[in-house]
Amino acid sequence: NAGVTQTPKFQVLKTGQSMTLQCAQDMNHEYMSWYRQDPGMGLRLIHYSVGAGITDQGEVPNGYNVSRSTTEDFPLRLLSAAPSQTSVYFCASTLTGEETEAFFGQGTRLTVV
Amino acid sequence: EDQVTQSPEALRLQEGESSSLNCSYTVSGLRGLFWYRQDPGKGPEFLFTLYSAGEEKEKERLKATLTKKESFLHITAPKPEDSATYLCAVQGAGTYKYIFGTGTRLKVLA
């Protein structure tokens, strides 16, 4: 049982490049979400999904796109990377999204130069 | 606006020295308050969910309590392996969004 798997673990991008952070879960969870974690800022919600085909914005959605074509996968796309997007990104899933514990991936450390 | 504030930002304890971490929150109808532990370079790991004022939950040396405005994470006789960042999060009624605090970095010295 792998839980939540994020790839890659580390990535360096040049300003203006695009990339996709991958997230997969094998627990048949309905709810998945993406956070970024910056020093002194805590975890901030970027986008979330309550099921396949349904996504919505969190606190800091600008510059990021998501889609949810399957229950298992929830990729996060950076359209045109900027230095301000240098951060550690976490994907999380919960069974229903209501009052349930979240399972987090190991994170992706992204540096934009 | 839903908000979570954790204090202190950092805490150093001697092994065996009990203490408490605070999580103050404002939310429109609390659906749940969550505590997580995060080790360096890892994702947060779930500890507790609290739903209503007066509720308490325990796990080994940790005990979480909840009032209408704040939650405490009590650490009794901590050990060096309890060193981590402890995160608090809330979910309000009618929303799927979780709001996290900035965490308390705990260091327990042997």
GROMACS .gro file of N, CA and C in nm, chain A residues 31 33 35 37 40-45 48 50 56-59 90 94 96-107 109, chain B residues 1 9 31-32 34 36 38-39 41-49 51 85 87 91 95-103 105:
model
  186
   31TYR      N    1  -1.112   1.289  -0.221
   31TYR     CA    2  -1.061   1.426  -0.210
   31TYR      C    3  -0.910   1.428  -0.222
   33SER      N    4  -0.569   1.722  -0.285
   33SER     CA    5  -0.537   1.864  -0.279
   33SER      C    6  -0.387   1.886  -0.295
   35TYR      N    7  -0.075   2.164  -0.183
   35TYR     CA    8  -0.033   2.272  -0.096
   35TYR      C    9   0.108   2.313  -0.135
   37GLN      N   10   0.444   2.490   0.073
   37GLN     CA   11   0.491   2.521   0.208
   37GLN      C   12   0.615   2.607   0.197
   40GLY      N   13   0.779   3.019   0.732
   40GLY     CA   14   0.701   3.121   0.799
   40GLY      C   15   0.560   3.139   0.747
   41MET      N   16   0.522   3.063   0.643
   41MET     CA   17   0.389   3.080   0.583
   41MET      C   18   0.298   2.961   0.608
   42GLY      N   19   0.352   2.852   0.652
   42GLY     CA   20   0.270   2.733   0.671
   42GLY      C   21   0.229   2.671   0.539
   43LEU      N   22   0.138   2.578   0.546
   43LEU     CA   23   0.086   2.511   0.427
   43LEU      C   24  -0.029   2.594   0.370
   44ARG      N   25  -0.019   2.626   0.242
   44ARG     CA   26  -0.124   2.705   0.178
   44ARG      C   27  -0.185   2.624   0.064
   45LEU      N   28  -0.315   2.621   0.059
   45LEU     CA   29  -0.389   2.540  -0.036
   45LEU      C   30  -0.387   2.605  -0.174
   48TYR      N   31  -0.786   2.204  -0.510
   48TYR     CA   32  -0.832   2.079  -0.455
   48TYR      C   33  -0.938   2.018  -0.546
   50VAL      N   34  -1.276   1.728  -0.530
   50VAL     CA   35  -1.363   1.644  -0.446
   50VAL      C   36  -1.404   1.516  -0.519
   56ASP      N   37  -1.139   2.279  -0.777
   56ASP     CA   38  -1.171   2.413  -0.731
   56ASP      C   39  -1.044   2.479  -0.679
   57GLN      N   40  -1.049   2.613  -0.669
   57GLN     CA   41  -0.932   2.688  -0.628
   57GLN      C   42  -0.921   2.696  -0.478
   58GLY      N   43  -0.794   2.701  -0.431
   58GLY     CA   44  -0.767   2.725  -0.290
   58GLY      C   45  -0.725   2.870  -0.268
   59GLU      N   46  -0.635   2.891  -0.173
   59GLU     CA   47  -0.590   3.025  -0.137
   59GLU      C   48  -0.500   3.090  -0.242
   90PHE      N   49   0.329   1.987  -0.159
   90PHE     CA   50   0.275   1.863  -0.103
   90PHE      C   51   0.138   1.833  -0.163
   94THR      N   52  -0.773   1.268   0.116
   94THR     CA   53  -0.857   1.222   0.225
   94THR      C   54  -0.972   1.142   0.166
   96THR      N   55  -1.305   1.152   0.209
   96THR     CA   56  -1.420   1.226   0.157
   96THR      C   57  -1.398   1.376   0.151
   97GLY      N   58  -1.299   1.427   0.222
   97GLY     CA   59  -1.279   1.571   0.228
   97GLY      C   60  -1.356   1.635   0.342
   98GLU      N   61  -1.430   1.556   0.416
   98GLU     CA   62  -1.507   1.610   0.527
   98GLU      C   63  -1.461   1.549   0.658
   99GLU      N   64  -1.400   1.629   0.741
   99GLU     CA   65  -1.362   1.588   0.876
   99GLU      C   66  -1.271   1.466   0.882
  100THR      N   67  -1.201   1.437   0.777
  100THR     CA   68  -1.119   1.316   0.779
  100THR      C   69  -0.972   1.351   0.773
  101GLU      N   70  -0.888   1.262   0.826
  101GLU     CA   71  -0.745   1.285   0.826
  101GLU      C   72  -0.692   1.285   0.684
  102ALA      N   73  -0.593   1.367   0.660
  102ALA     CA   74  -0.530   1.375   0.530
  102ALA      C   75  -0.401   1.293   0.530
  103PHE      N   76  -0.376   1.227   0.418
  103PHE     CA   77  -0.251   1.155   0.397
  103PHE      C   78  -0.169   1.238   0.299
  104PHE      N   79  -0.046   1.267   0.337
  104PHE     CA   80   0.039   1.353   0.256
  104PHE      C   81   0.147   1.272   0.185
  105GLY      N   82   0.185   1.322   0.067
  105GLY     CA   83   0.302   1.268   0.000
  105GLY      C   84   0.429   1.322   0.065
  106GLN      N   85   0.543   1.281   0.010
  106GLN     CA   86   0.672   1.317   0.067
  106GLN      C   87   0.719   1.456   0.022
  107GLY      N   88   0.648   1.514  -0.074
  107GLY     CA   89   0.683   1.649  -0.115
  107GLY      C   90   0.771   1.656  -0.238
  109ARG      N   91   1.047   1.936  -0.386
  109ARG     CA   92   1.117   2.062  -0.363
  109ARG      C   93   1.150   2.122  -0.498
  114GLU      N   94  -1.297   3.572   0.794
  114GLU     CA   95  -1.199   3.484   0.727
  114GLU      C   96  -1.146   3.381   0.827
  122GLU      N   97   0.638   2.979   1.824
  122GLU     CA   98   0.693   2.937   1.694
  122GLU      C   99   0.792   2.824   1.713
  144ARG      N  100  -1.589   2.240   1.167
  144ARG     CA  101  -1.622   2.103   1.129
  144ARG      C  102  -1.523   2.005   1.192
  145GLY      N  103  -1.397   2.049   1.200
  145GLY     CA  104  -1.296   1.965   1.262
  145GLY      C  105  -1.166   2.042   1.281
  147PHE      N  106  -0.750   1.964   1.342
  147PHE     CA  107  -0.657   1.854   1.317
  147PHE      C  108  -0.518   1.890   1.367
  149TYR      N  109  -0.114   1.763   1.322
  149TYR     CA  110  -0.022   1.683   1.243
  149TYR      C  111   0.120   1.700   1.297
  151GLN      N  112   0.523   1.691   1.160
  151GLN     CA  113   0.602   1.693   1.038
  151GLN      C  114   0.751   1.685   1.074
  152ASP      N  115   0.817   1.583   1.023
  152ASP     CA  116   0.961   1.569   1.039
  152ASP      C  117   1.031   1.636   0.921
  154GLY      N  118   1.198   1.731   0.592
  154GLY     CA  119   1.203   1.664   0.463
  154GLY      C  120   1.092   1.566   0.436
  155LYS      N  121   0.993   1.564   0.526
  155LYS     CA  122   0.881   1.470   0.509
  155LYS      C  123   0.748   1.544   0.501
  156GLY      N  124   0.645   1.471   0.456
  156GLY     CA  125   0.512   1.527   0.459
  156GLY      C  126   0.450   1.517   0.597
  157PRO      N  127   0.352   1.601   0.628
  157PRO     CA  128   0.286   1.592   0.759
  157PRO      C  129   0.221   1.456   0.781
  158GLU      N  130   0.220   1.416   0.908
  158GLU     CA  131   0.161   1.287   0.947
  158GLU      C  132   0.050   1.314   1.047
  159PHE      N  133  -0.065   1.256   1.023
  159PHE     CA  134  -0.183   1.281   1.105
  159PHE      C  135  -0.166   1.232   1.249
  160LEU      N  136  -0.212   1.316   1.344
  160LEU     CA  137  -0.212   1.277   1.485
  160LEU      C  138  -0.355   1.263   1.539
  161PHE      N  139  -0.432   1.374   1.535
  161PHE     CA  140  -0.565   1.375   1.596
  161PHE      C  141  -0.663   1.458   1.515
  162THR      N  142  -0.791   1.425   1.532
  162THR     CA  143  -0.902   1.512   1.492
  162THR      C  144  -0.989   1.537   1.613
  164TYR      N  145  -1.355   1.745   1.727
  164TYR     CA  146  -1.476   1.795   1.662
  164TYR      C  147  -1.552   1.898   1.742
  198THR      N  148   0.808   1.938   1.387
  198THR     CA  149   0.717   2.053   1.379
  198THR      C  150   0.575   2.001   1.391
  200LEU      N  151   0.181   2.080   1.348
  200LEU     CA  152   0.091   2.165   1.270
  200LEU      C  153  -0.053   2.147   1.316
  204GLN      N  154  -1.106   2.295   0.962
  204GLN     CA  155  -1.198   2.292   0.849
  204GLN      C  156  -1.331   2.348   0.896
  208THR      N  157  -1.735   2.375   0.384
  208THR     CA  158  -1.619   2.393   0.298
  208THR      C  159  -1.535   2.267   0.297
  209TYR      N  160  -1.464   2.246   0.189
  209TYR     CA  161  -1.369   2.136   0.181
  209TYR      C  162  -1.226   2.184   0.205
  210LYS      N  163  -1.211   2.312   0.238
  210LYS     CA  164  -1.077   2.368   0.254
  210LYS      C  165  -1.026   2.347   0.395
  211TYR      N  166  -0.899   2.311   0.405
  211TYR     CA  167  -0.831   2.300   0.533
  211TYR      C  168  -0.738   2.420   0.545
  212ILE      N  169  -0.742   2.490   0.659
  212ILE     CA  170  -0.656   2.605   0.683
  212ILE      C  171  -0.552   2.565   0.788
  213PHE      N  172  -0.425   2.577   0.752
  213PHE     CA  173  -0.317   2.537   0.841
  213PHE      C  174  -0.254   2.656   0.911
  214GLY      N  175  -0.207   2.633   1.033
  214GLY     CA  176  -0.122   2.728   1.101
  214GLY      C  177   0.022   2.711   1.054
  215THR      N  178   0.110   2.798   1.103
  215THR     CA  179   0.250   2.795   1.060
  215THR      C  180   0.334   2.694   1.138
  216GLY      N  181   0.277   2.636   1.243
  216GLY     CA  182   0.346   2.529   1.313
  216GLY      C  183   0.429   2.574   1.431
  218ARG      N  184   0.787   2.449   1.607
  218ARG     CA  185   0.905   2.360   1.596
  218ARG      C  186   0.949   2.321   1.736
   0.00000   0.00000   0.00000
